[in-house]
Short mmCIF file of C-alpha atoms in Angstrom, two decimals:
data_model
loop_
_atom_site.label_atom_id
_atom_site.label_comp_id
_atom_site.label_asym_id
_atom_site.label_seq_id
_atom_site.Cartn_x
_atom_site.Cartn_y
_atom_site.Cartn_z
CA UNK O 1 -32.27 -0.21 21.44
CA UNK O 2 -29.16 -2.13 20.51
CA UNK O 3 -28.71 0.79 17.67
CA UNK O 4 -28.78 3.65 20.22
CA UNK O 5 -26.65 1.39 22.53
CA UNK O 6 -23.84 1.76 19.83
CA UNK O 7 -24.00 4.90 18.63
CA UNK O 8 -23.70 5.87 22.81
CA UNK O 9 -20.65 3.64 23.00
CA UNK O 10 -19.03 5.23 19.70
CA UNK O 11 -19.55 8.36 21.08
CA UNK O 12 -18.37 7.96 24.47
CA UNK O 13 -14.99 6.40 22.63
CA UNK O 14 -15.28 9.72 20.28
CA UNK O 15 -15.54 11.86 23.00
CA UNK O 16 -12.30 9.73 24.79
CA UNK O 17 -10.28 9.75 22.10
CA UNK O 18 -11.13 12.91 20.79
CA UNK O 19 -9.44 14.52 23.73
CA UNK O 20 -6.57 12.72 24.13
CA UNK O 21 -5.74 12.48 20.58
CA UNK O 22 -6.72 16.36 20.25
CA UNK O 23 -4.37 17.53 22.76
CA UNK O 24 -1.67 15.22 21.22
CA UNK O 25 -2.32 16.64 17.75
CA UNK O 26 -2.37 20.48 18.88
CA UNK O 27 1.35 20.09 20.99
CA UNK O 28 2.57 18.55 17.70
CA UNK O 29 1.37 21.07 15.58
CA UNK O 30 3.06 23.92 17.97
CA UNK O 31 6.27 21.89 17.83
CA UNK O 32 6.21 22.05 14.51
CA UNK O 33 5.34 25.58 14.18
CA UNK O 34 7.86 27.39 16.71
CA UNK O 35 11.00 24.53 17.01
CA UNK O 36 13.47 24.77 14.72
CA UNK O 37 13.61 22.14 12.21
CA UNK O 38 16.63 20.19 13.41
CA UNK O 39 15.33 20.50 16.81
CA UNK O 40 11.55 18.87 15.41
CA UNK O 41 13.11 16.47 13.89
CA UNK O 42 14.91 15.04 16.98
CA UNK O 43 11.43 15.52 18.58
CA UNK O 44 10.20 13.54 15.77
CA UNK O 45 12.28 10.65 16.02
CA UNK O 46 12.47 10.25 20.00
CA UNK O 47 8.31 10.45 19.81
CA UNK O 48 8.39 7.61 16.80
CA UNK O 49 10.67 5.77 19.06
CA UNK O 50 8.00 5.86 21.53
CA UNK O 51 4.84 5.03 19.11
CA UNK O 52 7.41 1.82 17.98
CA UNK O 53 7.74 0.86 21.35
CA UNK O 54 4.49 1.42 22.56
CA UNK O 55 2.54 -1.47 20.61
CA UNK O 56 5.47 -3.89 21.34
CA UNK O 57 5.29 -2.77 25.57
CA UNK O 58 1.25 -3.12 25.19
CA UNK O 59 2.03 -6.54 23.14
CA UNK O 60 -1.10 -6.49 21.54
CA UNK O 61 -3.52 -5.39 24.50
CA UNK O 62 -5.84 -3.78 22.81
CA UNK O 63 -7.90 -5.92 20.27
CA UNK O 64 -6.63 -8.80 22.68
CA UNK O 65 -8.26 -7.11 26.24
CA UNK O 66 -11.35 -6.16 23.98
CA UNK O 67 -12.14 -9.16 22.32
CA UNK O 68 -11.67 -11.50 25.18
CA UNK O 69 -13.17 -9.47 28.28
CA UNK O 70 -16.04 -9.20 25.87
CA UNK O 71 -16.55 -13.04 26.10
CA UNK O 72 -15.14 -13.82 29.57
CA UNK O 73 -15.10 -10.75 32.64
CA UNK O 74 -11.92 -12.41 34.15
CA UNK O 75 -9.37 -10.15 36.04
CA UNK O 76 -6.92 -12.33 35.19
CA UNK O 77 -6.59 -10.85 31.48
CA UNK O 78 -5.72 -7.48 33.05
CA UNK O 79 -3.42 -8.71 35.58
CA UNK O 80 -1.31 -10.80 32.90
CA UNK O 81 -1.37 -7.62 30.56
CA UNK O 82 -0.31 -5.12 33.36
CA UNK O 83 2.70 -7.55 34.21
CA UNK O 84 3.32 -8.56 30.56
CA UNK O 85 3.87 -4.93 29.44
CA UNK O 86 6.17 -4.22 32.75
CA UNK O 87 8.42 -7.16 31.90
CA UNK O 88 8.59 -6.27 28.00
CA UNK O 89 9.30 -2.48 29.16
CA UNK O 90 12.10 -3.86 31.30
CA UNK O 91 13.60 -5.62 28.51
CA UNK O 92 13.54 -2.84 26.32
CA UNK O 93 15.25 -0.68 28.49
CA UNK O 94 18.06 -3.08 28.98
CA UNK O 95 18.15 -3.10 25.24
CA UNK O 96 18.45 1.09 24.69
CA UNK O 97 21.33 1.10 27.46
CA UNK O 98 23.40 -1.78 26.02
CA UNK O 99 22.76 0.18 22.58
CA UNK O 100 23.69 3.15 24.01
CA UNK O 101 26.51 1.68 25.75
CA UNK O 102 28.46 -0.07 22.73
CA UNK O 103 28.88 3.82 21.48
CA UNK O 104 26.64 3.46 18.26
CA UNK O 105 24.18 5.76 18.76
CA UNK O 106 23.79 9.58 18.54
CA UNK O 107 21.05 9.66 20.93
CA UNK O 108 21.70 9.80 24.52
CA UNK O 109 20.49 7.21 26.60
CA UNK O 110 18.17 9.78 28.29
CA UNK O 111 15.89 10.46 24.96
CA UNK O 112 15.38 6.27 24.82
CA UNK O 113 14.39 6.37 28.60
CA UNK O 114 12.08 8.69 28.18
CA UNK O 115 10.31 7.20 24.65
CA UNK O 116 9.91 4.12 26.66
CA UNK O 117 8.50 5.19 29.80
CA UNK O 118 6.10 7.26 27.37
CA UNK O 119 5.12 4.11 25.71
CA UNK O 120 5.00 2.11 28.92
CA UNK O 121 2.78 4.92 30.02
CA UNK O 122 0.46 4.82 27.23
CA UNK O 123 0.56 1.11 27.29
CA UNK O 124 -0.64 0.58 30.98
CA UNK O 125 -3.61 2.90 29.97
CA UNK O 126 -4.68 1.38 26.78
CA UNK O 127 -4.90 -2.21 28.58
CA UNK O 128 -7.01 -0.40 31.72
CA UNK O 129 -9.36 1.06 29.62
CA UNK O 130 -9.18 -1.72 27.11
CA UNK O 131 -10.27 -4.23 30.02
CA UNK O 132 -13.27 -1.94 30.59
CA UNK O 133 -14.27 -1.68 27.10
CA UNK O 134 -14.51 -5.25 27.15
CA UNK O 135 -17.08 -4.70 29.72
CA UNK O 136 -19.02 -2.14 27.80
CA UNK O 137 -17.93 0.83 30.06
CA UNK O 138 -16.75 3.45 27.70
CA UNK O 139 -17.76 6.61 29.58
CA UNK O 140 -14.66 6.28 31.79
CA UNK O 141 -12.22 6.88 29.54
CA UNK O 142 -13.92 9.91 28.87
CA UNK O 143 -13.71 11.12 32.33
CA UNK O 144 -10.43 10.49 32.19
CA UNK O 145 -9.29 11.83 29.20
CA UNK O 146 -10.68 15.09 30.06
CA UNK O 147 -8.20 16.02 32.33
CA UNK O 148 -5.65 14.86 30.90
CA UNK O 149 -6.13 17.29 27.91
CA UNK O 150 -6.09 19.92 30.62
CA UNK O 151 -2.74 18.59 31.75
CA UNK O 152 -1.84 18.84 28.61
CA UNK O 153 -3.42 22.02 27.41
CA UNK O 154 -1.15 23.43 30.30
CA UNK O 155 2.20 21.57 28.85
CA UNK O 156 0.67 23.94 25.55
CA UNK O 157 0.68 26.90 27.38
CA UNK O 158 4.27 26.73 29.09
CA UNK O 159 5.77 26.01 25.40
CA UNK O 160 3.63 29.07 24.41
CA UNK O 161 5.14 31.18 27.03
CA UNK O 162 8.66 29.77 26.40
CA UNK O 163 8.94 28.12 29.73
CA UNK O 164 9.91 24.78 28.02
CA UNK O 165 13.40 25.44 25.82
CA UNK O 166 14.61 21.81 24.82
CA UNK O 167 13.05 18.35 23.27
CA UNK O 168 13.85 16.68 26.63
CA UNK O 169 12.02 19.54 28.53
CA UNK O 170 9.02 18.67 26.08
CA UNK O 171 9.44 14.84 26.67
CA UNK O 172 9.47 15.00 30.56
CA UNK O 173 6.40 16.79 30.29
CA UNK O 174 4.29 14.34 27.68
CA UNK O 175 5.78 11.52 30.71
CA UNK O 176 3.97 13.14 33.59
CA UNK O 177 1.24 13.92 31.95
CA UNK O 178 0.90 10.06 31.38
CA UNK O 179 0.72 9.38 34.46
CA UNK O 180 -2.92 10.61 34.81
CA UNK O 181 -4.97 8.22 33.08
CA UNK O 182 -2.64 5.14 34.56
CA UNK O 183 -4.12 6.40 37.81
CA UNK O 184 -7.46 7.35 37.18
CA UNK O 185 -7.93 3.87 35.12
CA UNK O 186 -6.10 1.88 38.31
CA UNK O 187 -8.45 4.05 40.73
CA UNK O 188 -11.49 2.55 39.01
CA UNK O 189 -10.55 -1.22 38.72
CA UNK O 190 -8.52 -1.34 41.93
CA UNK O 191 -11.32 -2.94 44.06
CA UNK O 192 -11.69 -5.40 41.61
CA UNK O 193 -8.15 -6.14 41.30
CA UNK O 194 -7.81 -5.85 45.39
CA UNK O 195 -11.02 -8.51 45.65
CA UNK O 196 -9.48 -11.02 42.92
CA UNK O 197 -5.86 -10.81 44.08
CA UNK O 198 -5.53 -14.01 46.83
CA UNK O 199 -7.32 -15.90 43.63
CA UNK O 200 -4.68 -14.97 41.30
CA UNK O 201 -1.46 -15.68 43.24
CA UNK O 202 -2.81 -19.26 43.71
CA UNK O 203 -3.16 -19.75 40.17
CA UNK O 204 -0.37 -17.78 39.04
CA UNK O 205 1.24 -20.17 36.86
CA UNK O 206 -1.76 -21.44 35.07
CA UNK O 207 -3.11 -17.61 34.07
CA UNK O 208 0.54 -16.64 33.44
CA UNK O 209 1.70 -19.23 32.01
CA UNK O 210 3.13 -20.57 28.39
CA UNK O 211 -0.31 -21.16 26.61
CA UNK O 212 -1.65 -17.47 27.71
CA UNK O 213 1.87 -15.62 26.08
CA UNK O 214 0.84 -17.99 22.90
CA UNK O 215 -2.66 -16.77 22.99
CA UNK O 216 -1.30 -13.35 22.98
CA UNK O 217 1.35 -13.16 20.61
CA UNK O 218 -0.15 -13.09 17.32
CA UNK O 219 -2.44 -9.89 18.60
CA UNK O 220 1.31 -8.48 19.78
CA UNK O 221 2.35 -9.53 16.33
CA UNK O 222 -0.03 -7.85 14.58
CA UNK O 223 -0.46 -4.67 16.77
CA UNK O 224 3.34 -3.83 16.82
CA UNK O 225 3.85 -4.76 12.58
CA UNK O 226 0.86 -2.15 12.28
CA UNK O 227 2.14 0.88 14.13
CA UNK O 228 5.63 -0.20 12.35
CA UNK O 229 3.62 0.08 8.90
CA UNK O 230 2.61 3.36 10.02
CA UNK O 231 5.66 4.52 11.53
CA UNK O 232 7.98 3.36 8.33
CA UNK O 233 8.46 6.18 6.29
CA UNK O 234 9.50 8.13 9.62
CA UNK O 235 12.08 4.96 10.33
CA UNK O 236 13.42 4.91 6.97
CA UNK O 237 13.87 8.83 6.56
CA UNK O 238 15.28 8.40 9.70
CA UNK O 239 17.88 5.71 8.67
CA UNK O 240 18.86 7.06 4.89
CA UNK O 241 17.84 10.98 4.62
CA UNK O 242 18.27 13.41 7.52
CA UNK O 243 16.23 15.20 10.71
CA UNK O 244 15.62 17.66 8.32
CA UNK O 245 13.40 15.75 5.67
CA UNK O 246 12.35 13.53 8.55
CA UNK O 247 10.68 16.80 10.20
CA UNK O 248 9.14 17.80 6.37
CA UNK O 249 7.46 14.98 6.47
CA UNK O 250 6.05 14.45 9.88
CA UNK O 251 4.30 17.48 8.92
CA UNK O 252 2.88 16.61 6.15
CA UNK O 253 1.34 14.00 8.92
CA UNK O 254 0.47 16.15 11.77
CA UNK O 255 -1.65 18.24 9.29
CA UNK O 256 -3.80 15.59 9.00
CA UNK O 257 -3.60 13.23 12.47
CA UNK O 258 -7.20 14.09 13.69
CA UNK O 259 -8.55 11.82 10.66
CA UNK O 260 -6.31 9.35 11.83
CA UNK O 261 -8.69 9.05 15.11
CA UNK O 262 -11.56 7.72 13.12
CA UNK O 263 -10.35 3.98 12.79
CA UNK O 264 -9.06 4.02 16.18
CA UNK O 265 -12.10 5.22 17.46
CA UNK O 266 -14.85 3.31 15.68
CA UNK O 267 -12.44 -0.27 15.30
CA UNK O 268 -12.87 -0.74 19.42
CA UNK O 269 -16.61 -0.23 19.61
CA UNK O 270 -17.10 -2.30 16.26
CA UNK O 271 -14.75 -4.80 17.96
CA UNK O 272 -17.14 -5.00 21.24
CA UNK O 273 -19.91 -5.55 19.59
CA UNK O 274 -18.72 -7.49 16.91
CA UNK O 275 -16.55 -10.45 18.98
CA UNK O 276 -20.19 -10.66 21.36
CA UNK O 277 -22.25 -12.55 18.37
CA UNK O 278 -21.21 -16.07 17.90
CA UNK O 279 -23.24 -17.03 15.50
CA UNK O 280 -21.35 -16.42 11.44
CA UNK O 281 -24.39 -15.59 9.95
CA UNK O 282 -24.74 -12.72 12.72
CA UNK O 283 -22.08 -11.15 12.59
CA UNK O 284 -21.55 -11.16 8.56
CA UNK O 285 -24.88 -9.42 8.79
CA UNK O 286 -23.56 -6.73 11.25
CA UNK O 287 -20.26 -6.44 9.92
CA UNK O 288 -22.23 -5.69 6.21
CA UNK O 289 -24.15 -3.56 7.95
CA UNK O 290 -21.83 -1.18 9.27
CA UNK O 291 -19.81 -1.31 6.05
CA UNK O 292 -22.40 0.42 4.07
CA UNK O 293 -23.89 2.71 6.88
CA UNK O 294 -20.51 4.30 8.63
CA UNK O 295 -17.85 4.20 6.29
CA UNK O 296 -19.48 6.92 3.65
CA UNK O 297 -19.95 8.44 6.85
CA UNK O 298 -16.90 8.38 8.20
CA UNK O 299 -15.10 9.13 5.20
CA UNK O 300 -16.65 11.93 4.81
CA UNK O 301 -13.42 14.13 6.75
CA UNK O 302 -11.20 13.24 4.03
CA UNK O 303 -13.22 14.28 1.21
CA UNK O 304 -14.15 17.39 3.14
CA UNK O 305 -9.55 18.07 3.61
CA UNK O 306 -8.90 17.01 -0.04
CA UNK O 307 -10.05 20.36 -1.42
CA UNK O 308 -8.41 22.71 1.79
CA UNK O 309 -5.33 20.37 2.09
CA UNK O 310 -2.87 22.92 0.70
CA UNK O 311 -4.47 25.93 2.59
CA UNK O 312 -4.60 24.36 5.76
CA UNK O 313 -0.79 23.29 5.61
CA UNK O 314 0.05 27.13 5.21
CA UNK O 315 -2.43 28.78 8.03
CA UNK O 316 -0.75 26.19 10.29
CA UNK O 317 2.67 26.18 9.14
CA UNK O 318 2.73 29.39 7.83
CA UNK O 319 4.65 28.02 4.53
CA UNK O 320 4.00 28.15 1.12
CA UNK O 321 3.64 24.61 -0.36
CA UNK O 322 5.33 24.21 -4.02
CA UNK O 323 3.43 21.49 -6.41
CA UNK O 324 5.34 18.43 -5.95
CA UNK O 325 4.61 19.41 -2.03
CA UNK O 326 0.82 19.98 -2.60
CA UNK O 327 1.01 16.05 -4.64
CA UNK O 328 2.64 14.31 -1.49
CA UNK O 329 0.12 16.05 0.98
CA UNK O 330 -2.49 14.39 -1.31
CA UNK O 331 -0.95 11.16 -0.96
CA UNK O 332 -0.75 11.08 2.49
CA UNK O 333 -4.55 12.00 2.67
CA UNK O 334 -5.24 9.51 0.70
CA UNK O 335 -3.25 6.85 2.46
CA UNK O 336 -4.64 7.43 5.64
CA UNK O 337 -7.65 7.27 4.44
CA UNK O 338 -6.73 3.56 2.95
CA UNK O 339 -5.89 2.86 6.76
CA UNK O 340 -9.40 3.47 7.75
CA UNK O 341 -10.82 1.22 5.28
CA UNK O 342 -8.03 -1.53 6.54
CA UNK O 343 -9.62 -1.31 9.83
CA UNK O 344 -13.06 -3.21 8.81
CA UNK O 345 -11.00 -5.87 7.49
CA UNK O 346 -8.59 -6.23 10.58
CA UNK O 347 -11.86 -6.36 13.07
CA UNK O 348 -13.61 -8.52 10.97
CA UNK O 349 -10.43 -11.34 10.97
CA UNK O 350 -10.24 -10.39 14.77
CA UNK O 351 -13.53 -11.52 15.56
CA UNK O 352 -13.68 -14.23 13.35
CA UNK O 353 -10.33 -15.67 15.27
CA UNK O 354 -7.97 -15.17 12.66
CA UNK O 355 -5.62 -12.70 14.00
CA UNK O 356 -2.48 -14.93 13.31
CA UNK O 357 -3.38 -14.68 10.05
CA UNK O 358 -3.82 -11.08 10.25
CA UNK O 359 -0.32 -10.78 12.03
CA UNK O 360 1.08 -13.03 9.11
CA UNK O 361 -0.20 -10.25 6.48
CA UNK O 362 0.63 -7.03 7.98
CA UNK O 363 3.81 -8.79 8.90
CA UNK O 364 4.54 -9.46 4.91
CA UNK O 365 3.34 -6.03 4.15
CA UNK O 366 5.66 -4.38 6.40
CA UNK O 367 8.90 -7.19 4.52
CA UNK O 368 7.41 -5.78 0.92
CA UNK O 369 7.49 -2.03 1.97
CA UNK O 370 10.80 -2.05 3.61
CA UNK O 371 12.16 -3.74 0.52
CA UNK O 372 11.03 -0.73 -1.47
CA UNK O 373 12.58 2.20 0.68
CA UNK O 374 15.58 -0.28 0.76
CA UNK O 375 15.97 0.01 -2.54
CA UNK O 376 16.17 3.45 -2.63
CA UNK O 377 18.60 3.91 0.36
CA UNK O 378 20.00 7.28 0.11
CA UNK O 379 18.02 8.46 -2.92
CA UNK O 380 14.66 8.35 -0.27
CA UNK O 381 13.29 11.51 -0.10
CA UNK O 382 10.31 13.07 1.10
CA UNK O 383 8.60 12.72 -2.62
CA UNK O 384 9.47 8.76 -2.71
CA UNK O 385 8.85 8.47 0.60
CA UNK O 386 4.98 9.84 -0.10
CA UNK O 387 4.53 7.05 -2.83
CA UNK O 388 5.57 4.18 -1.06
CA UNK O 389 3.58 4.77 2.35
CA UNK O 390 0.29 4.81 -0.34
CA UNK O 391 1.61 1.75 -2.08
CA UNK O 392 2.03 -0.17 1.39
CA UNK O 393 -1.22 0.73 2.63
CA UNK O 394 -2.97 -0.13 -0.48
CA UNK O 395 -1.33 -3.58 -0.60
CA UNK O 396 -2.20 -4.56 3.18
CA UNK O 397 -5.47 -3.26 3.12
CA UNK O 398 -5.80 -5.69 -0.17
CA UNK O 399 -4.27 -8.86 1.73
CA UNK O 400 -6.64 -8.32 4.29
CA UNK O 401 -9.47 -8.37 2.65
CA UNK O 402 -9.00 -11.09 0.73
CA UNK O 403 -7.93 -12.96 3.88
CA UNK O 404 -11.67 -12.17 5.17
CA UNK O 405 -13.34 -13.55 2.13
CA UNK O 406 -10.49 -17.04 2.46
CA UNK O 407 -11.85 -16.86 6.06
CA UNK O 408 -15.72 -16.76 5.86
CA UNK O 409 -15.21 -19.32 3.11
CA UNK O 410 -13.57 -21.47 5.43
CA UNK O 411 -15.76 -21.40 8.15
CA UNK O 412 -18.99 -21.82 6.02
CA UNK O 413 -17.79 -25.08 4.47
CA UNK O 414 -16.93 -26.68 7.89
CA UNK O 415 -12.79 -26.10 7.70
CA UNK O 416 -11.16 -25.79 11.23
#
């Protein structure tokens, strides 16, 4: 029973995820195959801007919403997150238009608008349906997620038919489209919300008070110094090499973003189950369990790409790869599939309670790999750039592990 329970649950989230991210994937992909490069790589770095500020607007609602509504059904945690991420949006767009203002930037004030009301967007849904996965109703998101692949299937077919010309034509569009699953996720909890309301405003200050921002900022930590490791050999290219190399790149990455799903998918049902056994012994034994069973499983999508790597890149992109090329698709394959295996490690340390020490890890990861593309400065290129998003992944996912054997150690001798 409780086996069927979770494979239902991991495929609900496949299914939910699955759409979404497929959607995302195929606009990217068209992007990338009909824009011109300079124009992609604007597209490139306004939609990084908005997968940077996404995790720090969300401020670390996922593995947060999940772990504790897991434990406690309290609609406090929702409201705090739904006003957190509104205040932290608020702040960041103060930020862009004093950037924008002091005449340093390139971008218009417009493209930073729009990267953060995508990641506000995205954030307001991830901490609905977070809140309900806490609760063990995955099938929602599916729901949900189904149309908005149709919204955005249709945002496909306008750039297909030329009706959309321009990046910020492309950006307005990925904005309304988010707006679909923020109402469809508010249309099933806003009952709940309605009923619990008078209860909240009387104890505003104690739910949103100083102790519950400290209970959430080491998940914020951690969940914005991930998407950052992720996101940094777009920032550096970004910083020290130009659009151009930054759109080579990011398509070395869209070839391969459905894989990307896998850890995102399977780390918030693992999660849910995981953070509901209290006992150590428990959850070592599930947490060993699921090692060995799903990740030869899931793993299995990367070995399958390793060998059709190099022809998929040219049926999609139409472009012959040279050798060195072929190498740094490779390497990015094999990175991301270093980030799946980092997952097991950062649920694990989740549930366990660790996640400031989590946040503390990824956080040093992120200081080592800057230094490297630091040292290169100008020299980066696409090539260097390949190498040192493998050697940052392979370091973290190292830390973290380790950190999970310091941890059970800890907590089976008695330490606090």
């Amino acid at each position: 029973m409780l086996r069927h329970d979770f494979i239902r649950k991991l495929f609900n989230n496949s299914l939910a995820h699955g759409l979404n991210f497929g959607s995302r994937w195929l606009l990217n992909l068209l992007l990338a195959r009909y824009m011109l490069d300079a124009d992609f790589g604007l597209f490139s770095y306004v939609y990084m801007l908005a997968n940077l500020f996404f995790p720090a607007i969300a401020f670390g609602v996922s593995f947060y919403l999940i772990h504790h509504s897991a434990q406690r059904q309290e609609p406090a945690l929702l409201f705090n997150s739904l006003l957190l991420s509104a205040g932290v949006f608020l702040l960041l767009l103060g930020g862009a238009a004093l950037w924008v203002a002091s005449g340093q930037s390139e971008v218009a004030f417009e493209l930073y608008a729009l990267s953060l009301g995508i990641g506000l967007l995205w954030a307001l849904a991830q901490a609905l349906f977070s809140y309900l996965k806490g609760r063990q109703q995955f099938f929602v998101e599916v729901k949900t997620n189904f149309i908005s692949a149709l919204c955005l299937g249709v945002v496909l077919l306008l750039l297909m038919l030329d009706v959309l010309n321009s990046v910020e034509e492309v950006l307005w569009a990925i904005l309304i489209c988010g707006l679909v699953p923020v109402w469809m996720g508010l249309a099933v909890v806003w009952p709940e919300l309605c009923q619990h309301w008078q209860a909240y405003r009387q104890a505003f200050g104690r739910q949103l008070g100083w102790h519950s921002f400290v209970e959430r900022l080491p998940f914020a930590w951690a969940d914005l110094f991930a998407i950052v490791m992720t996101n940094i050999p777009f920032i550096f290219l970004a910083l020290f090499s130009s659009l151009l190399e930054l759109g080579q790149f990011r398509k070395l990455f869209i070839l391969f973003m459905p894989v990307t799903l896998l850890p995102v998918i399977f780390s918030q049902v693992f999660l849910s189950r995981l953070s509901r056994l209290t006992e150590l012994g428990a959850k070592l034994q599930f947490f060993r369990k699921m090692l060995l069973l799903s990740l030869p499983v899931l793993s299995v999508p990367y070995v399958v790409m390793w060998p059709l790597a190099e022809w998929l890149y040219e049926l999609c992109f139409h472009e012959v790869l040279s050798a060195d090329a072929v190498l740094m698709l490779h390497l990015v394959l094999t990175t991301l599939w270093l980030t799946l295996v980092k997952t097991y490690f950062e649920v694990l340390l989740t549930s366990l309670g660790a996640n400031k020490r989590k946040a503390s890890l990824v956080t040093l990861a992120v200081v080592l790999t800057s230094s490297g593309y630091l040292w290169f400065n100008s020299a980066l290129t696409v090539a260097i750039t390949s190498w040192l998003f493998l050697a940052g992944n392979m370091t973290v996912t190292l830390m973290l592990a380790l950190a999970c054997w310091f941890e059970i150690r800890r907590k089976k001798t008695g330490g606090v």
